[in-house]
Coordinates of C-alpha atoms in Angstrom, one line a residue:
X1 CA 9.6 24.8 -19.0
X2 CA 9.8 28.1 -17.0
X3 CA 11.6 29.0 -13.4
X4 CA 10.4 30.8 -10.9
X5 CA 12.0 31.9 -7.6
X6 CA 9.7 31.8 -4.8
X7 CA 10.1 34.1 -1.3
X8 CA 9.1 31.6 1.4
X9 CA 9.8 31.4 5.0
X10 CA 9.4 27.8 4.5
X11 CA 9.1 24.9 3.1
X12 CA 6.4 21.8 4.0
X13 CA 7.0 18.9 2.3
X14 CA 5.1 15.9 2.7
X15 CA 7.3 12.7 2.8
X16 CA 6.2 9.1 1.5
X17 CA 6.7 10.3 -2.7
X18 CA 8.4 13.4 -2.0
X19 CA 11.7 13.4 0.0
X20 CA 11.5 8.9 0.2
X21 CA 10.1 6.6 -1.8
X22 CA 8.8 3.5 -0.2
X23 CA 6.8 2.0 -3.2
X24 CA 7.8 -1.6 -3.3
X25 CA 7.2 -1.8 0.1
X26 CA 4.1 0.2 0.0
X27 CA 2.1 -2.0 -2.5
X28 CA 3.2 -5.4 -0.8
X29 CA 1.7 -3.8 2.2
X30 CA -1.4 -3.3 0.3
X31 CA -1.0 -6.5 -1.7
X32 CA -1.3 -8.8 1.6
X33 CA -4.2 -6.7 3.2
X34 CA -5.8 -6.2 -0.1
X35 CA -5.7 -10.2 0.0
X36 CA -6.8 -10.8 3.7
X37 CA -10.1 -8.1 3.2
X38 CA -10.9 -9.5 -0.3
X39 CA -10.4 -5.7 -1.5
X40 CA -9.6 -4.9 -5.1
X41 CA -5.9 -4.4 -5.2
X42 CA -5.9 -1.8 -8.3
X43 CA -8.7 0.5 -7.0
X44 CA -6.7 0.9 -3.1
X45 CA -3.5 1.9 -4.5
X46 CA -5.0 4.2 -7.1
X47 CA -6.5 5.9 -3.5
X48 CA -4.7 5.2 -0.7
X49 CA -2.4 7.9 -1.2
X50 CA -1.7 11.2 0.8
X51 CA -4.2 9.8 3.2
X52 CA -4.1 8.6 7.0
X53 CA -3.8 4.6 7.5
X54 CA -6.3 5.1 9.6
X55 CA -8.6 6.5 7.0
X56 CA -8.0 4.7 4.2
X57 CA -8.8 1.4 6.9
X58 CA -12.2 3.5 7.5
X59 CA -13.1 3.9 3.8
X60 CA -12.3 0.5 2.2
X61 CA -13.3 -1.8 5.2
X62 CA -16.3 -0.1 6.6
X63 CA -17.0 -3.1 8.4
X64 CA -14.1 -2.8 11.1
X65 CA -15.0 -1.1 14.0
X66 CA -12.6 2.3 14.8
X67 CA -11.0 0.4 17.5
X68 CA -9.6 -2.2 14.8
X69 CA -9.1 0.8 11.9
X70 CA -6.7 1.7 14.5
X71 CA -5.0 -1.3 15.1
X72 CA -4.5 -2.4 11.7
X73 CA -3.5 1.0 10.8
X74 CA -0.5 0.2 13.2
X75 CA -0.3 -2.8 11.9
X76 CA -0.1 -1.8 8.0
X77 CA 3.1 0.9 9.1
X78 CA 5.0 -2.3 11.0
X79 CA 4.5 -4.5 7.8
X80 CA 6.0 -1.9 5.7
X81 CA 8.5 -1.1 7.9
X82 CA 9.2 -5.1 8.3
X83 CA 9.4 -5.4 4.3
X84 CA 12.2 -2.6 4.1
X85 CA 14.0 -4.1 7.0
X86 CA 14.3 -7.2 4.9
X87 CA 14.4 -6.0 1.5
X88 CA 17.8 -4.0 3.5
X89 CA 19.2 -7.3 5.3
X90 CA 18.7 -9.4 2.1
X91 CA 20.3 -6.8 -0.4
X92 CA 17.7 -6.3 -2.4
X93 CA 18.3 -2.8 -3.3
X94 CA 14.8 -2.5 -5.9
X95 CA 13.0 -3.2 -2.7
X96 CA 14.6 -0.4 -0.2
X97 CA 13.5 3.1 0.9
X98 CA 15.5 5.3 -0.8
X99 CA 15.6 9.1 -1.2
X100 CA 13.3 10.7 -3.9
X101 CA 16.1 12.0 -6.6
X102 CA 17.3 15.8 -6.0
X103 CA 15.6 15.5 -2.1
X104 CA 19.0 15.7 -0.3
X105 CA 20.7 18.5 -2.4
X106 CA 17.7 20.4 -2.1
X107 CA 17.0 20.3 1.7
X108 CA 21.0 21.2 1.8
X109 CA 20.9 24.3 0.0
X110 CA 18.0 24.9 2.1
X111 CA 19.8 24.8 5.2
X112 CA 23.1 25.7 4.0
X113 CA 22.1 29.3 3.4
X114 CA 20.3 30.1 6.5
X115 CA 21.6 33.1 8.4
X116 CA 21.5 32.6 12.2
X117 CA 19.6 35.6 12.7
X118 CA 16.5 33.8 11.0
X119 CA 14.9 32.0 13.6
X120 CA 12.5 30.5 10.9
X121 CA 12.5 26.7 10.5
X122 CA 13.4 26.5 6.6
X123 CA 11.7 23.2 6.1
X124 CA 9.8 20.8 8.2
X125 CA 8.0 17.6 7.1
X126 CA 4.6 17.1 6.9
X127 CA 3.1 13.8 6.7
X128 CA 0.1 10.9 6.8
X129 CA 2.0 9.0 8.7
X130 CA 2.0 8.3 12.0
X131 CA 5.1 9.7 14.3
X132 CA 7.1 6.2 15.2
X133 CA 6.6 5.1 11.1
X134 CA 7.5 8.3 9.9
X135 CA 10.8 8.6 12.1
X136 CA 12.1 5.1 11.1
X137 CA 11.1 5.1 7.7
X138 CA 13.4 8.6 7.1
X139 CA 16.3 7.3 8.9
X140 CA 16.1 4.2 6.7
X141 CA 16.0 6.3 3.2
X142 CA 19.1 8.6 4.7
X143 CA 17.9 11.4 3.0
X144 CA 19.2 14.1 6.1
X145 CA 18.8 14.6 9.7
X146 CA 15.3 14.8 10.5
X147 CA 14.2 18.7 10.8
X148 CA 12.7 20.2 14.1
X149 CA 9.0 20.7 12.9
X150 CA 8.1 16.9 12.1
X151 CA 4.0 16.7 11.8
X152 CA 2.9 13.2 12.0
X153 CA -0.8 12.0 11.4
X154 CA -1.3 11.4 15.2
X155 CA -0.1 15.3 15.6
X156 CA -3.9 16.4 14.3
X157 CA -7.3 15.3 14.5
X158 CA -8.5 15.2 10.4
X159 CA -5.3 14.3 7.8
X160 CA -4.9 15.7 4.3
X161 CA -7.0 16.9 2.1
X162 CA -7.9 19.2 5.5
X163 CA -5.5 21.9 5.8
X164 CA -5.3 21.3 9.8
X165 CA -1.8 19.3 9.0
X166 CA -0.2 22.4 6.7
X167 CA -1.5 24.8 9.2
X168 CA -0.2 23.5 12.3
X169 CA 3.4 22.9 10.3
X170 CA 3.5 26.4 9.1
X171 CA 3.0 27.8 12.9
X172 CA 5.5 25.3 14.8
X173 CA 7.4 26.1 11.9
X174 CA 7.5 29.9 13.1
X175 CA 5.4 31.4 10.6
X176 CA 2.0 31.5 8.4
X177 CA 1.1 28.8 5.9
X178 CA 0.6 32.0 3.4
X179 CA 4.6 31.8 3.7
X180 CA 5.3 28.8 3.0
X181 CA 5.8 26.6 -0.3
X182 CA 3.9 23.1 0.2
X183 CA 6.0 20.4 -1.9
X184 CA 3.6 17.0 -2.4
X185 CA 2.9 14.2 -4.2
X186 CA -0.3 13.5 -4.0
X187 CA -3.6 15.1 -5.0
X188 CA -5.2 14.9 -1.3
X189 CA -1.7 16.8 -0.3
X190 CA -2.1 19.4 -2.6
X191 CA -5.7 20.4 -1.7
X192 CA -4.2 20.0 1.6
X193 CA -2.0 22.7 0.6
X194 CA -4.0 25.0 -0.9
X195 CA -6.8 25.0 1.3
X196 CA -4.2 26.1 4.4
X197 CA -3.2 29.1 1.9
X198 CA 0.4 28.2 1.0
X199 CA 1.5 27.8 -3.0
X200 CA 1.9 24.3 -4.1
X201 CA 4.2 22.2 -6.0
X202 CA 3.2 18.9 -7.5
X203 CA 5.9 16.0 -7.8
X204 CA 5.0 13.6 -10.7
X205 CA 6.7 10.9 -8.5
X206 CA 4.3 8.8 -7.2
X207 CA 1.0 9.9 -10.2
X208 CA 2.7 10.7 -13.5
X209 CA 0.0 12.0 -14.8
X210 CA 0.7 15.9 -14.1
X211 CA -3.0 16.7 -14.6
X212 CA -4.3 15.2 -11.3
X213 CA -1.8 17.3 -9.7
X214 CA -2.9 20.8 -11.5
X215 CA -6.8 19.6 -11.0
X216 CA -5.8 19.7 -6.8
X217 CA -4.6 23.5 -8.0
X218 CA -0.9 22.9 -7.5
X219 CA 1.1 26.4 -8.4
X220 CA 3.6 24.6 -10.1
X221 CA 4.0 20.3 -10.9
X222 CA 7.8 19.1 -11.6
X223 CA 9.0 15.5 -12.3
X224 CA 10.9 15.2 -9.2
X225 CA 13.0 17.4 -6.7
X226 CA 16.0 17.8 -8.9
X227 CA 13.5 20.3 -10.6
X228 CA 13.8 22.5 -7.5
X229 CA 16.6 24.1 -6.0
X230 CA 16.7 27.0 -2.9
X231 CA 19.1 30.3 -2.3
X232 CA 19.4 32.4 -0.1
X233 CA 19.7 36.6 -0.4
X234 CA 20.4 37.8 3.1
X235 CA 17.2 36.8 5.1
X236 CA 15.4 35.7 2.5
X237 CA 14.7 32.3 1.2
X238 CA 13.8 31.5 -2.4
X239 CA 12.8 28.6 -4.1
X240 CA 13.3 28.0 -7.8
X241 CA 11.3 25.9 -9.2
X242 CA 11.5 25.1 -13.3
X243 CA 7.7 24.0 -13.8
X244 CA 5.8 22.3 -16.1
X245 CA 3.6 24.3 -18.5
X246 CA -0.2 24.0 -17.2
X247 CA -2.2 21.9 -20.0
X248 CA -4.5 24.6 -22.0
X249 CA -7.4 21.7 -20.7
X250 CA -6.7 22.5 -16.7
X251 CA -6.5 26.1 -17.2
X252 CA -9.6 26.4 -19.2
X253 CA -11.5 24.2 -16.9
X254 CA -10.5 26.6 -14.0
X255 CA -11.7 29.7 -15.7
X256 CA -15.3 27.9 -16.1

């Protein structure tokens, strides 16, 4: 496993898998719509991921019109939300959003560091979700105080794998995506990533297998967050990240 520090201005991560983990929630979610479409329960959660409710509505019930895609979009984000306020009431702490392992300390040393003189944003979030989700969902995992560049999936007109989502994080976040370090989950994310110009690192979180993630061109793929750590010399922000050794297979594949 090797470590390398990273210059960034800063950092993109996505949320759902990488800072918060709202799994059990998640496929119960998917379970009860899955159920009420007739769809095939395995093949949606293998695909759902790092992609807009909206979307994932469009792709797997074709036969909705956009006007309910949208409405059972909002619909899919309150059940989840409705499961983790229960799963929180009741006790049942398997069942709760909760922070993705090494997410806090590492937004910490992020924003412990900063001088004052860089105006900057060190680290924004990124996600598929909508807006209202995505701001109660993070409260609920109590992973930090939101950060001022918060991209939601009604912030841009195509979600991830388009780069439009990394692209407009990287300019309210004060800078070019070229200078930032994406942190995701998800192969859609990644390619996200990429394709906006910033390096990539792929959390094994949410897809164990590490190959999807170096297939979508991640820069570097780590088990979780406690694999990545920040410091800052003067003005500058680095990011060290002790990465996984790309599989001889990926690597020669991308040479082809």
């Amino acid at each position: 496993m090797s470590v390398t520090s990273v210059p960034v201005d800063a950092v993109l991560f996505d949320m759902d898998g990488t800072l918060i983990d709202s799994t059990p929630a998640l496929v119960a979610a998917w379970s009860e719509f899955c159920k009420k479409y007739d769809l095939d329960y395995d093949y949606v959660v293998n695909h759902c991921h790092g992609h807009r409710a909206v979307e994932n509505f469009r792709r797997f019930v074709p036969s909705l019109t956009e006007e309910e895609c949208e409405a059972e979009a909002v619909n899919f984000e309150n059940r989840i939300i409705e499961l983790a306020r229960e799963a929180k009431q009741s006790g049942e702490k398997h069942k709760q959003i909760t922070a993705i392992p090494g997410a806090s300390n590492l937004i910490e040393e992020i924003k412990a560091g900063k001088p004052d003189s860089v105006k900057t944003q060190p680290w924004a979030i990124v996600t598929s979700a909508t807006a209202d989700y995505a701001a109660e969902v993070f409260d609920n995992a109590s992973v930090s105080s939101p950060p001022k560049t918060f991209v939601a999936a009604d912030h841009v007109s195509a979600g991830k794998p388009d780069p439009q989502p990394y692209l407009l994080g990287a300019e309210l976040a004060g800078t070019h995506a070229k200078r930032c370090l994406v942190v995701e989950d998800a192969p859609a994310g990644a390619i996200a990533g990429k394709r906006a110009g910033a390096q990539v690192i792929g959390l094994r979180t949410t897809h164990n297998e590490s190959e999807r993630l170096w297939e979508a061109n991640a820069d570097y793929v780590v088990k979780d967050l406690t694999k990545v750590h920040a410091h800052w010399e003067g003005e500058q922000m680095y990011i060290d990240v002790h990465s996984e050794a790309k599989p001889s297979s990926v690597a020669n594949q991308a040479s082809l």
